[in-house]
CSV table of N, CA and C in Angstrom, one decimal:
chain,number,residue,atom,x,y,z
S,1,MET,N,77.4,99.1,62.9
S,1,MET,CA,77.9,99.5,64.6
S,1,MET,C,78.4,100.7,64.5
S,2,ASN,N,77.9,101.6,65.3
S,2,ASN,CA,78.7,103.0,65.2
S,2,ASN,C,80.0,102.6,66.0
S,3,PRO,N,81.1,103.8,65.8
S,3,PRO,CA,82.2,103.7,66.3
S,3,PRO,C,82.4,103.5,68.0
S,4,ARG,N,81.7,104.0,68.6
S,4,ARG,CA,81.4,103.9,70.1
S,4,ARG,C,80.9,102.7,70.6
S,5,ALA,N,80.1,102.2,70.0
S,5,ALA,CA,79.7,100.8,70.5
S,5,ALA,C,80.9,99.7,70.0
S,6,ARG,N,81.5,100.0,68.8
S,6,ARG,CA,82.5,99.0,68.3
S,6,ARG,C,83.7,99.2,69.4
S,7,SER,N,84.0,100.4,70.0
S,7,SER,CA,85.1,100.6,70.9
S,7,SER,C,84.7,99.9,72.1
S,8,ALA,N,83.4,100.1,72.6
S,8,ALA,CA,83.1,99.6,73.7
S,8,ALA,C,83.1,97.9,73.9
S,9,ALA,N,82.7,97.5,72.6
S,9,ALA,CA,82.7,95.8,72.6
S,9,ALA,C,84.3,95.4,72.5
S,10,VAL,N,84.9,96.1,71.8
S,10,VAL,CA,86.4,95.8,72.0
S,10,VAL,C,86.9,95.7,73.4
S,11,ALA,N,86.7,97.0,74.0
S,11,ALA,CA,87.2,97.0,75.4
S,11,ALA,C,86.7,95.9,76.1
S,12,VAL,N,85.4,95.4,76.2
S,12,VAL,CA,84.9,94.2,76.9
S,12,VAL,C,85.5,93.2,76.6
S,13,LEU,N,85.8,92.8,75.4
S,13,LEU,CA,86.6,91.5,74.8
S,13,LEU,C,88.0,91.5,75.4
S,14,VAL,N,88.7,92.9,75.3
S,14,VAL,CA,90.3,92.9,75.9
S,14,VAL,C,90.0,92.5,77.5
S,15,TRP,N,89.1,93.2,78.1
S,15,TRP,CA,88.9,93.0,79.5
S,15,TRP,C,88.6,91.5,79.7
S,16,VAL,N,87.9,90.8,79.0
S,16,VAL,CA,87.5,89.3,79.2
S,16,VAL,C,88.8,88.5,79.0
S,17,ALA,N,89.6,88.9,78.0
S,17,ALA,CA,90.7,88.2,77.7
S,17,ALA,C,91.7,88.3,78.9
S,18,VAL,N,92.1,89.5,79.4
S,18,VAL,CA,93.0,89.7,80.4
S,18,VAL,C,92.6,88.9,81.6
S,19,ILE,N,91.1,88.9,82.0
S,19,ILE,CA,90.9,88.2,83.0
S,19,ILE,C,91.1,86.6,82.9
S,20,ALA,N,90.6,86.3,81.6
S,20,ALA,CA,91.1,84.8,81.3
S,20,ALA,C,92.4,84.5,81.5
S,21,VAL,N,93.3,84.9,80.9
S,21,VAL,CA,94.7,84.7,81.1
S,21,VAL,C,95.2,84.9,82.3
S,22,GLY,N,94.8,85.9,83.1
S,22,GLY,CA,95.3,86.2,84.5
S,22,GLY,C,94.9,85.1,85.5
S,23,SER,N,93.4,84.5,85.4
S,23,SER,CA,93.0,83.5,86.2
S,23,SER,C,93.6,82.2,85.8
S,24,SER,N,93.9,82.1,84.6
S,24,SER,CA,94.8,80.6,84.3
S,24,SER,C,96.1,80.6,84.6
S,25,LEU,N,96.8,81.8,84.8
S,25,LEU,CA,98.0,81.9,85.4
S,25,LEU,C,98.0,81.7,86.8
S,26,VAL,N,97.0,82.2,87.6
S,26,VAL,CA,96.9,82.2,89.0
S,26,VAL,C,96.8,80.6,89.3
S,27,TRP,N,95.8,80.0,88.5
S,27,TRP,CA,95.4,78.6,88.8
S,27,TRP,C,96.6,77.6,88.5
S,28,LEU,N,97.3,78.1,87.6
S,28,LEU,CA,98.8,77.3,87.3
S,28,LEU,C,99.6,77.3,88.5
S,29,VAL,N,99.9,78.7,88.9
S,29,VAL,CA,100.8,78.7,90.0
S,29,VAL,C,100.3,78.1,91.1
S,30,VAL,N,99.1,78.2,91.6
S,30,VAL,CA,98.5,77.5,92.9
S,30,VAL,C,98.5,76.1,92.7
S,31,SER,N,98.4,75.4,91.5
S,31,SER,CA,98.2,74.1,91.6
S,31,SER,C,99.5,73.4,91.5
S,32,ARG,N,100.6,74.3,91.0
S,32,ARG,CA,101.9,73.7,91.2
S,32,ARG,C,102.5,74.0,92.5
S,33,ALA,N,102.0,75.0,93.3
S,33,ALA,CA,102.8,75.1,94.6
S,33,ALA,C,101.9,74.1,95.5
S,34,GLY,N,100.6,73.8,95.1
S,34,GLY,CA,99.9,72.6,95.9
S,34,GLY,C,100.6,71.3,95.8
S,35,ALA,N,101.0,71.0,94.6
S,35,ALA,CA,101.5,70.0,94.1
S,35,ALA,C,102.8,69.6,94.9
S,36,GLY,N,103.7,70.8,95.1
S,36,GLY,CA,105.0,70.7,95.9
S,36,GLY,C,104.6,70.4,97.1
S,37,LEU,N,103.7,71.0,97.9
S,37,LEU,CA,103.3,70.8,99.2
S,37,LEU,C,102.9,69.3,99.4
S,38,ALA,N,102.3,68.8,98.5
S,38,ALA,CA,101.7,67.4,98.5
S,38,ALA,C,103.0,66.5,98.5
S,39,GLU,N,103.8,66.8,97.6
S,39,GLU,CA,105.0,65.7,97.5
S,39,GLU,C,105.7,65.8,98.8
S,40,GLN,N,105.9,66.8,99.5
S,40,GLN,CA,106.7,67.0,100.7
S,40,GLN,C,106.1,66.4,101.8
S,41,GLY,N,104.9,66.2,101.8
S,41,GLY,CA,104.2,65.7,103.0
S,41,GLY,C,103.8,66.6,104.0
S,42,PRO,N,103.3,66.0,105.0
S,42,PRO,CA,102.4,66.8,106.2
S,42,PRO,C,103.5,68.1,106.7
S,43,THR,N,104.7,67.4,106.9
S,43,THR,CA,105.7,68.4,107.6
S,43,THR,C,105.7,69.9,107.0
S,44,ALA,N,105.7,69.8,105.6
S,44,ALA,CA,105.5,71.2,105.1
S,44,ALA,C,104.5,72.1,105.3
S,45,ALA,N,103.4,71.0,105.4
S,45,ALA,CA,102.0,72.0,105.9
S,45,ALA,C,102.2,72.7,107.1
S,46,THR,N,102.8,72.0,108.2
S,46,THR,CA,102.9,72.4,109.6
S,46,THR,C,103.7,73.8,109.6
S,47,ALA,N,104.5,74.1,108.6
S,47,ALA,CA,105.2,75.3,108.7
S,47,ALA,C,104.2,76.5,108.5
S,48,LEU,N,103.1,76.2,107.8
S,48,LEU,CA,102.1,77.1,107.6
S,48,LEU,C,101.0,77.4,109.0
S,49,ALA,N,100.9,76.3,109.3
S,49,ALA,CA,100.0,76.2,110.7
S,49,ALA,C,100.5,75.3,111.7
S,50,PRO,N,101.4,75.7,112.5
S,50,PRO,CA,102.1,74.7,113.3
S,50,PRO,C,101.2,74.3,114.5
S,51,SER,N,100.1,75.0,114.9
S,51,SER,CA,99.3,74.3,115.9
S,51,SER,C,98.3,73.5,115.5
S,52,GLU,N,98.0,73.1,114.0
S,52,GLU,CA,97.1,72.3,113.6
S,52,GLU,C,97.7,71.0,113.0
S,53,VAL,N,98.7,70.4,113.7
S,53,VAL,CA,99.3,69.3,113.2
S,53,VAL,C,98.5,68.3,113.5
S,54,THR,N,98.0,67.5,112.6
S,54,THR,CA,97.1,66.3,112.7
S,54,THR,C,97.6,65.1,112.1
S,55,ALA,N,98.8,64.8,111.8
S,55,ALA,CA,99.2,63.6,111.4
S,55,ALA,C,100.8,63.6,111.5
S,56,THR,N,101.4,62.4,111.6
S,56,THR,CA,102.8,62.4,111.7
S,56,THR,C,103.3,62.2,110.0
S,57,PRO,N,104.5,62.5,109.9
S,57,PRO,CA,105.1,62.4,108.4
S,57,PRO,C,104.6,61.1,107.6
S,58,ASP,N,104.4,60.0,108.4
S,58,ASP,CA,104.0,58.8,107.6
S,58,ASP,C,102.7,58.7,107.6
S,59,GLY,N,101.8,59.9,108.0
S,59,GLY,CA,100.4,59.8,107.7
S,59,GLY,C,99.6,59.1,108.9
S,60,ARG,N,100.1,58.7,110.0
S,60,ARG,CA,99.5,58.0,111.1
S,60,ARG,C,98.9,59.2,111.9
S,61,PRO,N,97.5,59.2,112.5
S,61,PRO,CA,97.1,60.1,113.5
S,61,PRO,C,97.7,60.4,114.5
S,62,THR,N,97.7,61.7,115.0
S,62,THR,CA,98.1,62.1,116.3
S,62,THR,C,97.3,62.7,117.3
S,63,ARG,N,97.9,62.9,118.6
S,63,ARG,CA,97.2,63.4,119.6
S,63,ARG,C,98.0,64.4,120.2
S,64,THR,N,97.2,65.7,120.9
S,64,THR,CA,97.9,66.8,121.2
S,64,THR,C,98.4,66.3,122.8
S,65,ALA,N,99.4,66.9,122.9
S,65,ALA,CA,100.0,66.6,124.4
S,65,ALA,C,99.9,68.0,125.2
S,66,THR,N,99.7,67.8,126.4
S,66,THR,CA,99.4,69.0,127.3
S,66,THR,C,100.7,69.8,127.6
S,67,ALA,N,100.7,70.9,128.0
S,67,ALA,CA,101.6,71.8,128.3
S,67,ALA,C,102.2,71.6,129.7
S,68,ARG,N,103.6,71.8,129.8
S,68,ARG,CA,104.3,71.6,131.0
S,68,ARG,C,103.9,72.6,132.1
S,69,PRO,N,103.4,72.4,133.2
S,69,PRO,CA,102.9,73.6,134.1
S,69,PRO,C,104.1,74.3,134.4
S,70,GLY,N,104.0,75.8,134.7
S,70,GLY,CA,105.0,76.7,135.0
S,70,GLY,C,105.6,77.3,133.9
S,71,SER,N,105.4,77.0,132.6
S,71,SER,CA,106.0,77.6,131.4
S,71,SER,C,105.4,78.7,131.1
S,72,ALA,N,105.9,79.9,130.7
S,72,ALA,CA,105.5,81.1,130.0
S,72,ALA,C,104.9,80.8,128.9
S,73,GLY,N,103.6,81.2,128.8
S,73,GLY,CA,102.7,80.8,127.6
S,73,GLY,C,102.4,79.4,127.7
S,74,SER,N,102.1,79.0,126.3
S,74,SER,CA,101.5,77.3,126.4
S,74,SER,C,102.3,76.6,125.3
S,75,THR,N,102.4,75.3,125.5
S,75,THR,CA,102.8,74.6,124.6
S,75,THR,C,102.0,73.5,124.3
S,76,SER,N,102.2,72.9,122.9
S,76,SER,CA,101.4,71.7,122.6
S,76,SER,C,102.3,70.8,121.8
S,77,GLY,N,101.9,69.6,121.7
S,77,GLY,CA,102.9,68.7,121.0
S,77,GLY,C,102.2,67.7,120.2
S,78,THR,N,103.0,66.8,119.4
S,78,THR,CA,102.1,65.6,119.0
S,78,THR,C,102.8,64.3,119.3
S,79,ALA,N,102.0,63.2,119.4
S,79,ALA,CA,102.7,62.1,119.6
S,79,ALA,C,102.0,60.9,118.9
S,80,PRO,N,102.4,59.9,118.4
S,80,PRO,CA,101.7,58.8,117.8
S,80,PRO,C,100.5,58.4,118.6
S,81,ALA,N,99.4,58.2,117.8
S,81,ALA,CA,98.2,57.6,118.7
S,81,ALA,C,98.2,56.1,118.7
S,82,ALA,N,98.8,55.4,117.9
S,82,ALA,CA,99.0,54.0,117.8
S,82,ALA,C,100.3,53.5,117.4
S,83,PRO,N,100.7,52.2,117.8
S,83,PRO,CA,102.1,51.9,117.5
S,83,PRO,C,101.9,51.5,115.9
S,84,SER,N,102.9,51.6,115.3
S,84,SER,CA,103.2,51.3,113.9
S,84,SER,C,103.8,49.8,113.7
S,85,ASP,N,103.1,49.3,112.3
S,85,ASP,CA,103.3,48.0,112.1
S,85,ASP,C,104.8,47.9,111.8
S,86,SER,N,105.4,48.9,111.0
S,86,SER,CA,106.6,48.7,110.7
S,86,SER,C,107.5,49.9,111.3
S,87,ALA,N,108.7,49.7,111.7
S,87,ALA,CA,109.4,50.6,112.5
S,87,ALA,C,109.9,51.8,111.4
S,88,PRO,N,109.5,52.9,111.6
S,88,PRO,CA,110.1,54.1,110.8
S,88,PRO,C,111.4,54.4,111.3
S,89,ALA,N,112.1,55.0,110.5
S,89,ALA,CA,113.4,55.2,110.8
S,89,ALA,C,113.7,56.0,112.1
S,90,ALA,N,112.8,57.3,112.0
S,90,ALA,CA,112.7,58.2,113.2
S,90,ALA,C,111.2,58.9,113.2
S,91,VAL,N,110.5,58.9,114.4
S,91,VAL,CA,109.2,59.5,114.4
S,91,VAL,C,109.4,60.9,114.9
S,92,ALA,N,108.8,61.7,114.0
S,92,ALA,CA,108.9,63.2,114.4
S,92,ALA,C,107.9,63.5,115.6
S,93,GLN,N,108.4,64.2,116.5
S,93,GLN,CA,107.7,64.7,117.6
S,93,GLN,C,107.8,66.2,117.5
S,94,GLN,N,106.5,67.1,117.4
S,94,GLN,CA,106.7,68.4,117.5
S,94,GLN,C,106.1,69.1,118.8
S,95,ARG,N,106.5,70.2,119.1
S,95,ARG,CA,106.1,71.0,120.2
S,95,ARG,C,106.0,72.4,119.7
S,96,THR,N,104.8,73.1,120.2
S,96,THR,CA,104.7,74.5,119.8
S,96,THR,C,104.5,75.3,121.1
S,97,TRP,N,105.2,76.3,121.4
S,97,TRP,CA,105.1,77.3,122.3
S,97,TRP,C,104.4,78.5,122.0
S,98,THR,N,103.4,79.0,122.6
S,98,THR,CA,102.7,80.1,122.3
S,98,THR,C,102.5,81.1,123.3
S,99,GLY,N,103.0,82.3,123.3
S,99,GLY,CA,103.0,83.4,124.3
S,99,GLY,C,102.7,84.8,123.7
S,100,PRO,N,102.7,85.6,124.6
S,100,PRO,CA,102.4,87.0,124.1
S,100,PRO,C,103.5,87.6,123.1
S,101,ALA,N,104.6,87.1,122.9
S,101,ALA,CA,105.5,87.5,121.9
S,101,ALA,C,105.4,86.8,120.7
S,102,GLY,N,104.7,85.7,120.6
S,102,GLY,CA,104.7,84.9,119.3
S,102,GLY,C,104.4,83.4,119.5
S,103,VAL,N,105.1,82.7,118.4
S,103,VAL,CA,104.9,81.4,118.3
S,103,VAL,C,106.3,80.7,117.9
S,104,VAL,N,106.6,79.5,118.5
S,104,VAL,CA,107.6,78.9,118.0
S,104,VAL,C,107.2,77.5,118.0
S,105,THR,N,107.6,76.7,116.8
S,105,THR,CA,107.2,75.1,116.6
S,105,THR,C,108.6,74.6,116.4
S,106,VAL,N,109.0,73.6,117.1
S,106,VAL,CA,110.1,72.6,116.9
S,106,VAL,C,109.8,71.2,116.7
S,107,GLU,N,110.8,70.6,116.1
S,107,GLU,CA,110.3,69.1,115.9
S,107,GLU,C,111.8,68.4,116.2
S,108,CYS,N,111.6,67.3,116.9
S,108,CYS,CA,112.5,66.1,117.1
S,108,CYS,C,112.4,64.9,116.2
S,109,ARG,N,113.5,64.6,115.5
S,109,ARG,CA,113.3,63.4,114.6
S,109,ARG,C,114.7,62.7,115.1
S,110,GLY,N,114.6,61.6,115.7
S,110,GLY,CA,115.9,61.0,116.4
S,110,GLY,C,116.4,61.9,117.4
S,111,GLY,N,117.6,62.2,117.4
S,111,GLY,CA,118.2,63.1,118.5
S,111,GLY,C,118.5,64.5,117.8
S,112,ALA,N,118.0,64.9,116.7
S,112,ALA,CA,118.1,66.1,116.1
S,112,ALA,C,116.9,67.1,116.1
S,113,ILE,N,117.3,68.2,116.4
S,113,ILE,CA,115.9,69.1,116.6
S,113,ILE,C,116.2,70.2,115.5
S,114,ALA,N,114.9,70.6,114.9
S,114,ALA,CA,114.9,71.5,113.9
S,114,ALA,C,113.8,72.5,114.3
S,115,LEU,N,114.0,73.7,113.8
S,115,LEU,CA,113.0,74.7,114.0
S,115,LEU,C,112.0,74.6,112.8
S,116,VAL,N,110.6,74.6,113.0
S,116,VAL,CA,109.6,74.3,112.0
S,116,VAL,C,109.1,75.8,111.6
S,117,GLY,N,109.0,76.5,112.8
S,117,GLY,CA,108.6,77.9,112.5
S,117,GLY,C,108.7,78.9,113.7
S,118,ALA,N,108.7,80.1,113.4
S,118,ALA,CA,108.8,81.1,114.6
S,118,ALA,C,108.2,82.3,113.9
S,119,TYR,N,107.1,82.8,114.8
S,119,TYR,CA,106.2,84.0,114.4
S,119,TYR,C,106.1,85.1,115.3
S,120,PRO,N,106.3,86.3,115.1
S,120,PRO,CA,106.0,87.2,116.3
S,120,PRO,C,104.6,87.5,116.2
S,121,SER,N,103.9,88.0,117.3
S,121,SER,CA,102.8,88.3,117.5
S,121,SER,C,102.4,89.6,116.9
S,122,ALA,N,101.4,90.0,116.6
S,122,ALA,CA,101.0,91.4,116.2
S,122,ALA,C,101.3,92.5,117.1
S,123,ASP,N,101.7,92.2,118.2
S,123,ASP,CA,101.7,93.1,119.4
S,123,ASP,C,103.1,94.0,119.5
S,124,GLY,N,103.6,94.1,118.4
S,124,GLY,CA,105.0,94.8,118.4
S,124,GLY,C,106.1,94.0,118.8
S,125,TYR,N,106.2,92.8,118.5
S,125,TYR,CA,107.4,91.9,118.4
S,125,TYR,C,108.1,91.8,117.2
S,126,VAL,N,109.6,91.6,117.3
S,126,VAL,CA,110.1,91.2,116.1
S,126,VAL,C,110.9,89.9,116.5
S,127,VAL,N,111.2,88.8,115.5
S,127,VAL,CA,111.7,87.6,115.9
S,127,VAL,C,113.1,87.4,115.4
S,128,GLU,N,114.0,86.9,115.9
S,128,GLU,CA,115.4,86.7,115.5
S,128,GLU,C,115.7,85.2,115.8
S,129,VAL,N,116.1,84.4,114.9
S,129,VAL,CA,116.4,83.0,115.0
S,129,VAL,C,117.9,83.0,115.3
S,130,LYS,N,118.4,82.4,116.5
S,130,LYS,CA,119.6,82.4,116.8
S,130,LYS,C,120.3,81.0,116.4
S,131,ASP,N,119.4,80.0,116.5
S,131,ASP,CA,119.9,78.4,116.1
S,131,ASP,C,118.8,77.9,115.6
S,132,ARG,N,118.8,77.1,114.5
S,132,ARG,CA,117.8,76.3,113.9
S,132,ARG,C,118.2,74.9,114.2
S,133,GLY,N,119.1,74.4,114.8
S,133,GLY,CA,119.3,72.9,115.1
S,133,GLY,C,120.6,72.6,114.4
S,134,PRO,N,121.0,71.3,114.5
S,134,PRO,CA,120.2,70.3,114.9
S,134,PRO,C,120.5,69.8,116.4
S,135,ASP,N,121.6,70.4,117.1
S,135,ASP,CA,121.7,70.3,118.4
S,135,ASP,C,120.6,71.1,119.4
S,136,ARG,N,120.3,72.4,119.1
S,136,ARG,CA,119.4,72.9,119.8
S,136,ARG,C,118.7,73.9,118.8
S,137,VAL,N,117.5,74.5,119.3
S,137,VAL,CA,116.9,75.7,118.7
S,137,VAL,C,116.9,76.8,119.7
S,138,GLU,N,117.3,78.0,119.1
S,138,GLU,CA,117.1,79.2,120.0
S,138,GLU,C,116.5,80.3,119.2
S,139,VAL,N,115.5,80.8,119.9
S,139,VAL,CA,114.5,82.0,119.2
S,139,VAL,C,114.6,83.1,120.1
S,140,GLU,N,114.8,84.3,119.5
S,140,GLU,CA,114.7,85.6,120.4
S,140,GLU,C,113.4,86.5,119.9
S,141,PHE,N,112.4,86.9,120.8
S,141,PHE,CA,111.5,88.1,120.5
S,141,PHE,C,111.9,89.3,121.2
S,142,GLU,N,111.9,90.3,120.5
S,142,GLU,CA,112.2,91.6,121.0
S,142,GLU,C,111.3,92.5,120.8
S,143,GLY,N,110.6,93.2,121.9
S,143,GLY,CA,109.6,94.0,121.7
S,143,GLY,C,109.9,95.4,121.2
S,144,ARG,N,109.1,95.9,120.2
S,144,ARG,CA,109.1,97.3,119.6
S,144,ARG,C,107.9,98.1,120.0
S,145,SER,N,108.0,99.4,119.8
S,145,SER,CA,106.9,100.2,120.0
S,145,SER,C,106.5,100.1,121.6
S,146,GLU,N,105.1,99.8,121.6
S,146,GLU,CA,104.6,99.7,123.2
S,146,GLU,C,105.3,98.7,124.1
S,147,GLN,N,105.9,97.6,123.1
S,147,GLN,CA,106.6,96.4,124.1
S,147,GLN,C,108.0,96.8,124.0
S,148,GLU,N,108.4,97.8,123.9
S,148,GLU,CA,110.0,98.3,124.0
S,148,GLU,C,110.6,97.9,125.3
S,149,GLY,N,111.6,97.0,125.1
S,149,GLY,CA,112.5,96.5,126.2
S,149,GLY,C,111.9,95.2,126.6
S,150,ALA,N,110.9,94.6,126.1
S,150,ALA,CA,110.4,93.3,126.4
S,150,ALA,C,111.2,92.3,125.6
S,151,GLU,N,111.7,91.3,126.1
S,151,GLU,CA,112.5,90.3,125.6
S,151,GLU,C,112.1,88.9,126.1
S,152,THR,N,111.9,88.1,124.9
S,152,THR,CA,111.5,86.7,125.3
S,152,THR,C,112.5,85.5,124.6
S,153,ARG,N,113.0,84.6,125.2
S,153,ARG,CA,113.9,83.8,124.6
S,153,ARG,C,113.4,82.3,124.7
S,154,VAL,N,113.4,81.6,123.7
S,154,VAL,CA,112.8,80.4,123.7
S,154,VAL,C,113.7,79.4,123.2
S,155,ARG,N,114.2,78.4,124.1
S,155,ARG,CA,115.3,77.4,123.7
S,155,ARG,C,114.9,75.9,123.9
S,156,ALA,N,115.1,75.1,122.8
S,156,ALA,CA,114.6,73.9,122.6
S,156,ALA,C,115.8,73.0,122.3
S,157,GLU,N,115.6,71.6,123.1
S,157,GLU,CA,116.4,70.5,122.9
S,157,GLU,C,115.8,69.3,122.6
S,158,CYS,N,116.1,68.1,122.1
S,158,CYS,CA,115.4,67.1,122.1
S,158,CYS,C,115.8,66.3,123.4
S,159,GLY,N,114.6,65.8,124.2
S,159,GLY,CA,114.8,65.0,125.4
S,159,GLY,C,114.2,63.6,125.1
S,160,ALA,N,114.1,62.9,126.3
S,160,ALA,CA,113.7,61.4,125.9
S,160,ALA,C,112.2,61.5,125.5
S,161,GLY,N,111.3,62.5,126.1
S,161,GLY,CA,109.9,62.5,125.6
S,161,GLY,C,109.6,63.5,124.6
S,162,GLY,N,110.6,63.9,123.9
S,162,GLY,CA,110.4,64.8,122.7
S,162,GLY,C,111.0,66.2,122.9
S,163,PRO,N,110.5,67.2,122.3
S,163,PRO,CA,111.3,68.6,122.4
S,163,PRO,C,111.0,69.0,123.8
S,164,ALA,N,112.1,69.5,124.5
S,164,ALA,CA,112.0,70.0,125.6
S,164,ALA,C,112.2,71.7,125.5
S,165,LEU,N,111.3,72.6,126.0
S,165,LEU,CA,111.3,73.9,125.9
S,165,LEU,C,111.6,74.5,127.2
S,166,GLU,N,112.6,75.7,127.1
S,166,GLU,CA,112.7,76.5,128.1
S,166,GLU,C,112.5,77.9,127.6
S,167,VAL,N,111.8,78.8,128.5
S,167,VAL,CA,111.3,80.2,128.1
S,167,VAL,C,111.9,81.1,129.1
S,168,ASP,N,112.5,82.1,128.8
S,168,ASP,CA,112.9,83.2,129.7
S,168,ASP,C,112.5,84.6,129.1
S,169,GLN,N,111.5,85.3,130.1
S,169,GLN,CA,111.0,86.4,129.6
S,169,GLN,C,111.7,87.6,130.4
S,170,GLU,N,112.1,88.7,130.0
S,170,GLU,CA,112.6,89.8,130.5
S,170,GLU,C,111.9,91.1,130.3
S,171,ARG,N,112.0,92.0,131.0
S,171,ARG,CA,111.3,93.5,130.7
S,171,ARG,C,112.4,94.3,131.3
S,172,ASP,N,113.0,95.2,130.6
S,172,ASP,CA,113.7,96.4,131.1
S,172,ASP,C,113.0,97.3,131.8
C-alpha cells in the first residue's frame, strides 16, 4: 500500500471513530434527558409545548376549555375528562393565553398558581416575568424594533374554575 492510500485509509478510520464516539455521546445525553422528563411526569413536558397538554399529572385524559370572550388573544385550558376513583391531593388546571406578543401558560394546583412558561413572539417582543406565583403570576411583553412602544401585561390568579387571566395591552 502506497503512503497516500495509507494516509487516506487512516483519515477515514479516524473520521469513523470520531463520528461513532460523538453519536454515542449524543445518544447518552438525549436518553438521560428523556429519562429525567419521564420521571417528572407530564407537567415537565408541558413547559416545552404549553398548548399541547393532553393529560393531567396523574395521567388522566383532559379536554380543552374555551376562551373567555372579550380577552385579547386567545386562551385555552385543561380540565379532567372523567372523575377520579381516588381523590388526588390537588388537580392541576392549566390555562394558556396566546396573543400577538407571545404565549403565557399558568397552572393552578389547589389555591396556588405557578407560571409554566412565557414565550415572546418572533415579531419583536421581549418577555419579563414579574411574578411566578404562588399568589399570582404577572408577565410583561415589551415591543422592540417594529413593535416599539407596544406593551402587553398578562396577570393570572387562581379562581373557582381554575386560572383566571387578565390581559392589558397598551401602545405608546
